[in-house]
Amino acid sequence: MPASPSTARAINDRLALRLLQEEGPLTAGQLKQLTGLSRPTVADLVERLTAAGFIAVVGEAGEQRRGPNAKLYGIVADRAHLAALDVRTEGVSVVVSDLLGRVLAEASVPIGDDTGTGPAVEQAVALVERTSEEAGADRLHTVGIGAPGLIDPATGDLRDSTGLPAWHRRLVAALAERLPGARVIVENETNLAARAEQRDGAARDRDDFVLLWLGHGTGAAVILDGRLRRGASGGTGEIGFLPVPGTTGLPSATDCEGGFHSLAGAAAIERLAEEHGVRAPRAGAGPWAAELVGAAVQGAFGGVGPDGGAASAGDGTASDGAESESGPRAGSEGGDVAPPEKPGSEGVRAVDGTAGAGSAGPGPAGAGPSPEIRFLDALADRLAVGVASVVAVLDPGCVVLGGEVGQAGGAVLAARVEARIRRMSPLATEVRPSALGGGAVLRGALLTARDRAQDELFAPPER
């Protein structure tokens, strides 16, 4: 059955608005070309969207032609303002943007472990209010929040989680109270990071992938057929609880110690670096583990960055494919960003041993691989245990090493993990470094807020 005239108009309007969002300002002629609609239909929708306050003339096309230049139409960006929050156990980061997602102001505040629930909530809410004022936003339309923990799939609320600060749950209610009229959305931080990598980062060309989050803690997000998968209780991706070899026990229902977290969490990576003599200064509020991994990459490959060149070549074994003695197989203890031109293309991916990474950073003659190489190999051993489990169950074809640690390891660490998965699994799996790192959570929260606001504002009027 053909669409009714009102339905057809609504569909055309949303198509035009989506193109203006993705492409930026366009002329009526360009809208006609991109939509395939007739000239009169485009003229009608431009008039309709302009009258509704959704679009406005923002300039003129600089085309060389006879007659006046064509008008350029763009979305009215200040029609609504948005906020995004990255809520961590140690503090909060905030960005405020316009309706197009352009960041107008940003700020962060540390919140110590000894801060009470009430004062912590007040610090976070006050930060949002100050940042909004700095951005010139009289009110916020939508607020997107990324936080650790489980999101109830039925209600969308952040569930009580053992080990997480009580102020996290209180913050959502406080924001709704202090920001009247604002839509407040909370989502698991790793899920938001995956959405950001899918839209703007390392997985832009993938409908199926898993993001392995490596920051202060560990987590995973699953994207299959282009959709985020949550599971029956919202707990898909709680990989920190995965029982793995190489730990001193098993995780419990209330504590992931003894699970994959004990191998790949920041504290475990820091201990692993100490065992191998890898050192780095503590810088910034991010996990020190990321600084250590970055220092190992720099030290092993003579200043080649984590995304760079032939440093990522080889199968990443310490010597002729032997596993590092500090990996889990030996029972070691462990308790707006510009995306790459082509996702996953960074670095050389040779794995035939002719350009092995083990020879890229040797110590003195006859001494074998350097401490940095051995540390990276041992870390890749650990990560491969978790990745192999994900691959065996989901067969995503691609795993992105996300978070601050994943970005610091870059193509060097990703290539090492991929080589191990190739030996451990018959399922072809590409391992890519994050393009967004720790900033992926804020980016994902902002994208979520923008999509929700535009869906509401651009929805056809109810009849």
Short mmCIF file of C-alpha atoms in Angstrom, two decimals:
data_model
loop_
_atom_site.label_atom_id
_atom_site.label_comp_id
_atom_site.label_asym_id
_atom_site.label_seq_id
_atom_site.Cartn_x
_atom_site.Cartn_y
_atom_site.Cartn_z
CA MET A 1 0.00 0.00 0.00
CA PRO A 2 1.44 3.40 -0.98
CA ALA A 3 2.30 5.80 1.83
CA SER A 4 -0.19 8.54 2.58
CA PRO A 5 0.85 12.09 1.62
CA SER A 6 1.56 13.00 5.26
CA THR A 7 3.65 9.88 5.78
CA ALA A 8 5.57 10.51 2.57
CA ARG A 9 6.29 14.08 3.68
CA ALA A 10 7.56 12.88 7.06
CA ILE A 11 9.82 10.30 5.41
CA ASN A 12 11.21 12.88 2.99
CA ASP A 13 11.80 15.39 5.78
CA ARG A 14 13.72 12.87 7.88
CA LEU A 15 15.79 11.84 4.87
CA ALA A 16 16.71 15.46 4.14
CA LEU A 17 17.58 16.14 7.78
CA ARG A 18 19.74 13.02 7.95
CA LEU A 19 21.64 14.12 4.86
CA LEU A 20 22.16 17.60 6.29
CA GLN A 21 23.46 16.00 9.48
CA GLU A 22 25.88 13.70 7.65
CA GLU A 23 26.96 15.92 4.76
CA GLY A 24 26.72 19.40 6.27
CA PRO A 25 25.05 22.35 4.50
CA LEU A 26 23.57 21.53 1.10
CA THR A 27 21.81 23.39 -1.67
CA ALA A 28 18.33 22.45 -2.83
CA GLY A 29 19.92 21.05 -5.97
CA GLN A 30 22.26 18.86 -3.94
CA LEU A 31 19.33 17.62 -1.86
CA LYS A 32 17.51 16.74 -5.07
CA GLN A 33 20.51 14.80 -6.33
CA LEU A 34 21.12 12.94 -3.06
CA THR A 35 17.48 12.10 -2.32
CA GLY A 36 16.30 11.38 -5.87
CA LEU A 37 13.21 13.51 -5.20
CA SER A 38 11.73 15.85 -7.76
CA ARG A 39 12.56 19.55 -7.72
CA PRO A 40 9.04 20.60 -6.56
CA THR A 41 9.11 18.01 -3.75
CA VAL A 42 12.51 19.27 -2.55
CA ALA A 43 11.29 22.86 -2.72
CA ASP A 44 8.28 21.94 -0.59
CA LEU A 45 10.32 20.13 2.05
CA VAL A 46 12.87 22.96 2.26
CA GLU A 47 10.04 25.45 2.80
CA ARG A 48 8.39 23.16 5.35
CA LEU A 49 11.60 22.53 7.35
CA THR A 50 12.53 26.22 7.27
CA ALA A 51 9.10 27.26 8.55
CA ALA A 52 9.37 24.68 11.35
CA GLY A 53 12.72 26.14 12.44
CA PHE A 54 14.68 22.98 11.68
CA ILE A 55 16.86 24.40 8.91
CA ALA A 56 17.99 27.86 7.81
CA VAL A 57 20.07 29.50 5.11
CA VAL A 58 23.69 29.36 6.30
CA GLY A 59 25.47 30.66 3.22
CA GLU A 60 25.78 30.41 -0.52
CA ALA A 61 27.37 27.80 -2.74
CA GLY A 62 30.54 29.03 -4.37
CA GLU A 63 29.78 27.46 -7.74
CA GLN A 64 30.85 29.29 -10.85
CA ARG A 65 27.69 29.68 -12.86
CA ARG A 66 25.41 32.31 -14.28
CA GLY A 67 22.87 33.96 -12.06
CA PRO A 68 22.84 34.21 -8.26
CA ASN A 69 24.61 31.61 -6.16
CA ALA A 70 22.45 28.85 -4.73
CA LYS A 71 21.48 29.08 -1.08
CA LEU A 72 23.05 26.62 1.33
CA TYR A 73 20.72 25.13 3.93
CA GLY A 74 21.88 23.71 7.24
CA ILE A 75 20.35 22.37 10.44
CA VAL A 76 19.71 25.05 13.07
CA ALA A 77 22.36 23.85 15.49
CA ASP A 78 21.36 25.97 18.48
CA ARG A 79 17.79 24.70 18.47
CA ALA A 80 18.85 22.40 21.31
CA HIS A 81 21.89 21.80 23.51
CA LEU A 82 23.15 18.43 24.69
CA ALA A 83 25.46 17.14 27.40
CA ALA A 84 27.47 13.96 27.67
CA LEU A 85 29.05 12.57 30.83
CA ASP A 86 31.74 9.94 31.33
CA VAL A 87 31.25 8.79 34.91
CA ARG A 88 34.19 6.87 36.36
CA THR A 89 34.89 5.65 39.87
CA GLU A 90 37.51 8.39 40.21
CA GLY A 91 35.68 11.35 38.65
CA VAL A 92 33.45 12.80 35.95
CA SER A 93 34.09 14.36 32.54
CA VAL A 94 31.48 16.50 30.75
CA VAL A 95 31.03 17.96 27.28
CA VAL A 96 28.22 20.25 26.13
CA SER A 97 27.37 20.52 22.45
CA ASP A 98 24.84 21.91 20.02
CA LEU A 99 22.29 19.80 18.18
CA LEU A 100 24.87 18.81 15.56
CA GLY A 101 27.20 17.45 18.22
CA ARG A 102 29.76 20.25 17.96
CA VAL A 103 31.45 20.58 21.34
CA LEU A 104 31.00 24.01 22.88
CA ALA A 105 32.54 23.44 26.31
CA GLU A 106 34.11 20.62 28.29
CA ALA A 107 35.41 20.04 31.80
CA SER A 108 36.23 17.33 34.32
CA VAL A 109 36.49 16.97 38.07
CA PRO A 110 38.19 14.28 40.19
CA ILE A 111 36.12 12.68 42.93
CA GLY A 112 38.09 10.86 45.59
CA ASP A 113 37.22 7.52 47.13
CA ASP A 114 36.70 9.23 50.49
CA THR A 115 34.10 11.66 49.12
CA GLY A 116 30.63 11.04 50.52
CA THR A 117 27.70 10.24 48.27
CA GLY A 118 26.00 13.63 48.69
CA PRO A 119 29.12 15.76 48.09
CA ALA A 120 30.12 13.58 45.12
CA VAL A 121 26.72 14.03 43.47
CA GLU A 122 26.84 17.76 44.10
CA GLN A 123 30.30 18.07 42.53
CA ALA A 124 29.16 16.23 39.42
CA VAL A 125 25.89 18.13 38.99
CA ALA A 126 27.60 21.48 39.60
CA LEU A 127 30.16 20.58 36.93
CA VAL A 128 27.37 19.99 34.39
CA GLU A 129 25.72 23.30 35.31
CA ARG A 130 28.97 25.27 35.03
CA THR A 131 29.90 23.67 31.72
CA SER A 132 26.43 24.37 30.32
CA GLU A 133 26.72 28.00 31.35
CA GLU A 134 30.14 28.25 29.73
CA ALA A 135 28.67 26.81 26.52
CA GLY A 136 25.90 29.42 26.52
CA ALA A 137 23.18 26.82 26.93
CA ASP A 138 20.11 28.14 28.73
CA ARG A 139 18.81 24.61 29.12
CA LEU A 140 19.79 21.11 28.11
CA HIS A 141 17.49 19.05 25.93
CA THR A 142 19.17 15.64 26.41
CA VAL A 143 21.92 14.33 28.67
CA GLY A 144 23.75 11.10 27.82
CA ILE A 145 25.63 9.36 30.63
CA GLY A 146 28.19 6.58 30.34
CA ALA A 147 28.83 4.68 33.57
CA PRO A 148 30.27 1.32 34.63
CA GLY A 149 27.80 -1.33 35.71
CA LEU A 150 24.71 -3.07 34.41
CA ILE A 151 21.80 -1.28 32.75
CA ASP A 152 18.39 -2.84 33.31
CA PRO A 153 17.10 -3.58 29.77
CA ALA A 154 13.48 -3.19 30.90
CA THR A 155 13.78 0.19 32.64
CA GLY A 156 17.01 1.67 31.30
CA ASP A 157 18.15 2.32 34.89
CA LEU A 158 21.61 1.74 36.30
CA ARG A 159 21.41 -1.30 38.56
CA ASP A 160 23.01 -1.63 41.98
CA SER A 161 26.45 -3.13 41.49
CA THR A 162 28.83 -4.29 44.18
CA GLY A 163 32.09 -2.33 44.17
CA LEU A 164 30.76 0.76 42.38
CA PRO A 165 30.25 4.07 44.22
CA ALA A 166 26.73 4.75 45.46
CA TRP A 167 26.83 8.24 43.98
CA HIS A 168 26.70 6.82 40.45
CA ARG A 169 23.04 5.81 40.80
CA ARG A 170 22.15 8.95 42.74
CA LEU A 171 23.62 11.14 40.02
CA VAL A 172 21.02 10.18 37.42
CA ALA A 173 18.13 11.18 39.69
CA ALA A 174 19.91 14.37 40.76
CA LEU A 175 20.46 15.48 37.17
CA ALA A 176 16.80 14.86 36.32
CA GLU A 177 15.82 16.98 39.32
CA ARG A 178 18.27 19.84 38.73
CA LEU A 179 17.79 19.96 34.94
CA PRO A 180 14.00 20.22 34.54
CA GLY A 181 12.79 19.18 31.12
CA ALA A 182 16.04 17.43 30.18
CA ARG A 183 15.92 13.82 29.01
CA VAL A 184 18.53 11.88 30.98
CA ILE A 185 19.81 8.64 29.41
CA VAL A 186 22.26 6.28 31.11
CA GLU A 187 24.16 3.55 29.31
CA ASN A 188 27.00 1.18 30.10
CA GLU A 189 30.31 2.86 29.32
CA THR A 190 31.69 0.03 27.18
CA ASN A 191 28.52 -0.10 25.08
CA LEU A 192 28.86 3.62 24.39
CA ALA A 193 32.51 3.19 23.46
CA ALA A 194 31.53 0.49 20.95
CA ARG A 195 28.93 2.77 19.38
CA ALA A 196 31.54 5.49 19.02
CA GLU A 197 34.05 3.12 17.43
CA GLN A 198 31.31 1.91 15.07
CA ARG A 199 30.29 5.42 14.02
CA ASP A 200 33.57 7.34 14.10
CA GLY A 201 36.39 4.98 14.95
CA ALA A 202 38.11 1.69 14.24
CA ALA A 203 34.95 -0.29 13.35
CA ARG A 204 33.30 2.06 10.86
CA ASP A 205 33.33 -0.66 8.20
CA ARG A 206 32.07 -3.46 10.45
CA ASP A 207 28.54 -4.70 11.17
CA ASP A 208 29.93 -7.42 13.45
CA PHE A 209 32.63 -6.79 16.03
CA VAL A 210 33.42 -6.94 19.73
CA LEU A 211 35.04 -4.09 21.62
CA LEU A 212 37.34 -5.30 24.40
CA TRP A 213 37.62 -2.40 26.85
CA LEU A 214 41.02 -2.11 28.56
CA GLY A 215 41.12 0.75 31.02
CA HIS A 216 41.11 0.77 34.81
CA GLY A 217 38.92 -2.31 34.47
CA THR A 218 37.86 -4.63 31.68
CA GLY A 219 34.65 -5.02 29.74
CA ALA A 220 33.29 -5.93 26.35
CA ALA A 221 30.54 -4.74 24.04
CA VAL A 222 28.99 -6.88 21.33
CA ILE A 223 27.78 -5.50 17.99
CA LEU A 224 26.16 -8.08 15.70
CA ASP A 225 24.30 -7.25 12.48
CA GLY A 226 24.98 -3.60 13.26
CA ARG A 227 23.07 -3.74 16.56
CA LEU A 228 24.24 -3.57 20.15
CA ARG A 229 23.44 -6.81 21.98
CA ARG A 230 22.60 -6.54 25.67
CA GLY A 231 21.52 -10.01 26.78
CA ALA A 232 18.58 -11.03 28.96
CA SER A 233 19.74 -9.07 32.01
CA GLY A 234 21.77 -6.37 30.29
CA GLY A 235 25.03 -8.09 31.20
CA THR A 236 26.43 -9.05 27.80
CA GLY A 237 30.14 -8.29 27.83
CA GLU A 238 30.90 -8.65 31.56
CA ILE A 239 34.15 -10.31 30.54
CA GLY A 240 35.91 -9.39 33.76
CA PHE A 241 34.01 -12.30 35.36
CA LEU A 242 35.19 -14.79 32.74
CA PRO A 243 37.04 -17.70 34.45
CA VAL A 244 40.46 -18.01 32.86
CA PRO A 245 43.70 -19.94 33.46
CA GLY A 246 46.57 -18.07 35.05
CA THR A 247 44.75 -16.64 38.08
CA THR A 248 44.80 -17.79 41.68
CA GLY A 249 41.10 -18.58 41.95
CA LEU A 250 37.67 -18.12 40.45
CA PRO A 251 35.45 -15.02 40.31
CA SER A 252 32.28 -14.83 42.37
CA ALA A 253 28.87 -13.34 41.71
CA THR A 254 29.95 -10.18 43.53
CA ASP A 255 33.66 -9.93 42.70
CA CYS A 256 35.48 -10.40 39.40
CA GLU A 257 38.80 -11.01 41.13
CA GLY A 258 40.06 -14.35 39.81
CA GLY A 259 38.45 -13.77 36.41
CA PHE A 260 39.79 -12.13 33.25
CA HIS A 261 39.94 -8.84 35.17
CA SER A 262 42.78 -10.32 37.23
CA LEU A 263 44.82 -10.75 34.06
CA ALA A 264 43.94 -7.64 32.09
CA GLY A 265 42.78 -4.98 34.55
CA ALA A 266 45.03 -1.94 35.03
CA ALA A 267 46.43 -3.15 38.36
CA ALA A 268 47.35 -6.53 36.84
CA ILE A 269 49.07 -4.89 33.87
CA GLU A 270 50.99 -2.60 36.21
CA ARG A 271 52.26 -5.61 38.16
CA LEU A 272 53.19 -7.35 34.92
CA ALA A 273 55.19 -4.31 33.82
CA GLU A 274 57.02 -4.28 37.15
CA GLU A 275 57.91 -7.95 36.75
CA HIS A 276 59.53 -7.12 33.40
CA GLY A 277 61.26 -3.94 34.52
CA VAL A 278 59.13 -1.64 32.35
CA ARG A 279 58.71 1.81 33.85
CA ALA A 280 56.92 5.03 32.95
CA PRO A 281 56.01 8.23 34.81
CA ARG A 282 52.45 8.62 36.00
CA ALA A 283 50.79 11.27 33.84
CA GLY A 284 47.19 12.46 33.86
CA ALA A 285 44.11 10.85 35.37
CA GLY A 286 44.05 7.82 33.07
CA PRO A 287 45.28 4.39 34.10
CA TRP A 288 49.01 4.16 34.68
CA ALA A 289 48.88 0.85 32.82
CA ALA A 290 48.32 2.78 29.58
CA GLU A 291 51.46 4.83 30.21
CA LEU A 292 53.43 1.65 30.81
CA VAL A 293 52.15 -0.03 27.65
CA GLY A 294 52.87 3.09 25.62
CA ALA A 295 56.37 3.30 27.07
CA ALA A 296 57.00 -0.35 26.17
CA VAL A 297 55.95 0.25 22.57
CA GLN A 298 58.14 3.33 22.33
CA GLY A 299 61.10 1.64 23.99
CA ALA A 300 60.87 -1.55 21.96
CA PHE A 301 60.59 0.09 18.58
CA GLY A 302 62.88 3.08 18.82
CA GLY A 303 60.24 5.80 19.01
CA VAL A 304 57.80 4.33 16.52
CA GLY A 305 54.33 5.27 17.72
CA PRO A 306 51.69 2.69 18.59
CA ASP A 307 50.04 3.11 15.20
CA GLY A 308 53.23 3.17 13.24
CA GLY A 309 54.78 1.31 10.42
CA ALA A 310 56.75 -1.90 10.47
CA ALA A 311 56.90 -1.94 14.25
CA SER A 312 53.69 -3.92 14.22
CA ALA A 313 55.01 -6.60 11.92
CA GLY A 314 55.47 -10.18 12.93
CA ASP A 315 53.73 -12.71 15.07
CA GLY A 316 54.69 -11.02 18.31
CA THR A 317 56.37 -14.00 19.96
CA ALA A 318 59.35 -13.53 22.21
CA SER A 319 61.42 -16.11 20.36
CA ASP A 320 60.39 -18.44 17.56
CA GLY A 321 56.77 -18.64 18.69
CA ALA A 322 57.45 -19.60 22.34
CA GLU A 323 54.97 -18.12 24.78
CA SER A 324 56.31 -15.66 27.33
CA GLU A 325 57.05 -17.16 30.71
CA SER A 326 54.94 -14.44 32.33
CA GLY A 327 51.76 -15.14 30.36
CA PRO A 328 48.74 -16.95 31.72
CA ARG A 329 49.95 -20.29 30.39
CA ALA A 330 52.66 -20.16 33.01
CA GLY A 331 50.24 -19.28 35.79
CA SER A 332 51.44 -15.71 36.38
CA GLU A 333 49.70 -13.69 39.05
CA GLY A 334 47.40 -10.87 38.06
CA GLY A 335 44.84 -9.85 39.93
CA ASP A 336 36.80 14.97 18.87
CA VAL A 337 39.34 12.49 17.60
CA ALA A 338 40.29 12.06 13.96
CA PRO A 339 39.71 8.43 12.90
CA PRO A 340 42.25 6.57 10.75
CA GLU A 341 41.82 6.78 7.01
CA LYS A 342 41.00 3.08 6.81
CA PRO A 343 39.91 1.24 9.96
CA GLY A 344 42.29 -1.50 10.96
CA SER A 345 44.84 -0.66 8.26
CA GLU A 346 47.49 0.72 10.61
CA GLY A 347 50.75 -1.11 10.60
CA VAL A 348 52.11 -4.19 8.90
CA ARG A 349 50.37 -7.49 9.66
CA ALA A 350 52.97 -10.06 8.45
CA VAL A 351 52.86 -13.22 10.51
CA ASP A 352 55.14 -15.58 8.64
CA GLY A 353 58.02 -14.97 10.99
CA THR A 354 60.19 -13.29 8.37
CA ALA A 355 59.71 -9.91 10.02
CA GLY A 356 58.98 -11.13 13.52
CA ALA A 357 58.38 -8.57 16.21
CA GLY A 358 60.65 -10.56 18.44
CA SER A 359 63.61 -9.26 16.46
CA ALA A 360 62.38 -5.68 16.33
CA GLY A 361 63.47 -4.74 19.84
CA PRO A 362 66.28 -7.05 20.98
CA GLY A 363 68.51 -6.43 23.92
CA PRO A 364 72.30 -6.76 23.75
CA ALA A 365 73.71 -9.30 21.34
CA GLY A 366 72.80 -12.80 22.46
CA ALA A 367 70.56 -11.53 25.28
CA GLY A 368 67.25 -12.21 23.53
CA PRO A 369 64.29 -9.88 23.32
CA SER A 370 64.25 -6.70 25.36
CA PRO A 371 62.19 -6.34 28.56
CA GLU A 372 59.68 -4.24 26.64
CA ILE A 373 59.19 -6.97 24.03
CA ARG A 374 58.76 -9.61 26.71
CA PHE A 375 56.24 -7.44 28.53
CA LEU A 376 54.19 -6.86 25.36
CA ASP A 377 54.31 -10.58 24.55
CA ALA A 378 53.18 -11.50 28.06
CA LEU A 379 50.34 -8.97 27.88
CA ALA A 380 49.28 -10.32 24.48
CA ASP A 381 49.25 -13.83 25.96
CA ARG A 382 46.81 -12.66 28.61
CA LEU A 383 44.55 -10.71 26.29
CA ALA A 384 44.42 -13.60 23.82
CA VAL A 385 42.82 -15.82 26.48
CA GLY A 386 39.83 -13.47 26.75
CA VAL A 387 39.65 -12.72 23.04
CA ALA A 388 39.74 -16.42 22.14
CA SER A 389 36.75 -17.08 24.39
CA VAL A 390 34.78 -14.28 22.73
CA VAL A 391 35.73 -15.53 19.27
CA ALA A 392 34.75 -19.13 20.03
CA VAL A 393 31.25 -18.12 21.15
CA LEU A 394 30.40 -15.17 18.88
CA ASP A 395 32.66 -15.41 15.81
CA PRO A 396 32.56 -11.61 15.33
CA GLY A 397 35.34 -11.52 12.74
CA CYS A 398 36.81 -8.41 14.36
CA VAL A 399 37.87 -7.43 17.87
CA VAL A 400 38.80 -3.86 18.75
CA LEU A 401 41.20 -3.32 21.66
CA GLY A 402 39.65 -0.26 23.24
CA GLY A 403 40.19 2.00 26.20
CA GLU A 404 43.35 3.79 27.16
CA VAL A 405 45.44 0.60 27.23
CA GLY A 406 44.18 -0.61 23.85
CA GLN A 407 44.98 2.72 22.25
CA ALA A 408 48.42 2.89 23.90
CA GLY A 409 49.32 -0.58 22.60
CA GLY A 410 48.13 0.38 19.13
CA ALA A 411 48.87 -1.81 16.14
CA VAL A 412 51.88 -3.33 17.93
CA LEU A 413 49.77 -4.97 20.64
CA ALA A 414 46.84 -5.69 18.32
CA ALA A 415 49.07 -7.60 15.89
CA ARG A 416 50.45 -9.72 18.72
CA VAL A 417 46.99 -10.63 19.97
CA GLU A 418 45.78 -11.37 16.43
CA ALA A 419 48.70 -13.72 15.79
CA ARG A 420 47.89 -15.68 18.94
CA ILE A 421 44.21 -15.94 18.01
CA ARG A 422 45.23 -17.23 14.60
CA ARG A 423 47.09 -20.05 16.30
CA MET A 424 44.37 -20.72 18.89
CA SER A 425 41.21 -20.54 16.77
CA PRO A 426 40.06 -21.76 13.35
CA LEU A 427 37.83 -18.66 13.08
CA ALA A 428 39.42 -15.80 11.15
CA THR A 429 39.50 -12.75 13.39
CA GLU A 430 41.06 -9.36 12.82
CA VAL A 431 42.27 -7.51 15.91
CA ARG A 432 42.38 -3.73 15.62
CA PRO A 433 43.53 -0.97 17.96
CA SER A 434 41.04 1.63 19.11
CA ALA A 435 40.94 4.89 17.20
CA LEU A 436 39.28 6.77 20.06
CA GLY A 437 40.82 5.32 23.22
CA GLY A 438 39.43 6.49 26.53
CA GLY A 439 37.56 9.32 24.81
CA ALA A 440 35.23 6.81 23.16
CA VAL A 441 32.84 6.82 26.15
CA LEU A 442 32.21 10.56 25.98
CA ARG A 443 31.91 10.39 22.22
CA GLY A 444 29.41 7.56 22.44
CA ALA A 445 27.38 9.36 25.11
CA LEU A 446 27.25 12.48 22.94
CA LEU A 447 26.21 10.49 19.85
CA THR A 448 23.45 8.82 21.88
CA ALA A 449 22.18 12.15 23.21
CA ARG A 450 22.29 13.68 19.73
CA ASP A 451 20.39 10.80 18.14
CA ARG A 452 17.72 10.84 20.84
CA ALA A 453 17.26 14.61 20.64
CA GLN A 454 17.04 14.61 16.86
CA ASP A 455 14.59 11.71 16.87
CA GLU A 456 12.31 13.69 19.15
CA LEU A 457 12.73 17.12 17.59
CA PHE A 458 12.49 15.91 14.01
CA ALA A 459 9.58 13.54 14.59
CA PRO A 460 6.46 14.32 12.53
CA PRO A 461 3.73 16.08 14.53
CA GLU A 462 1.10 13.83 16.02
CA ARG A 463 -2.29 14.07 14.41
#
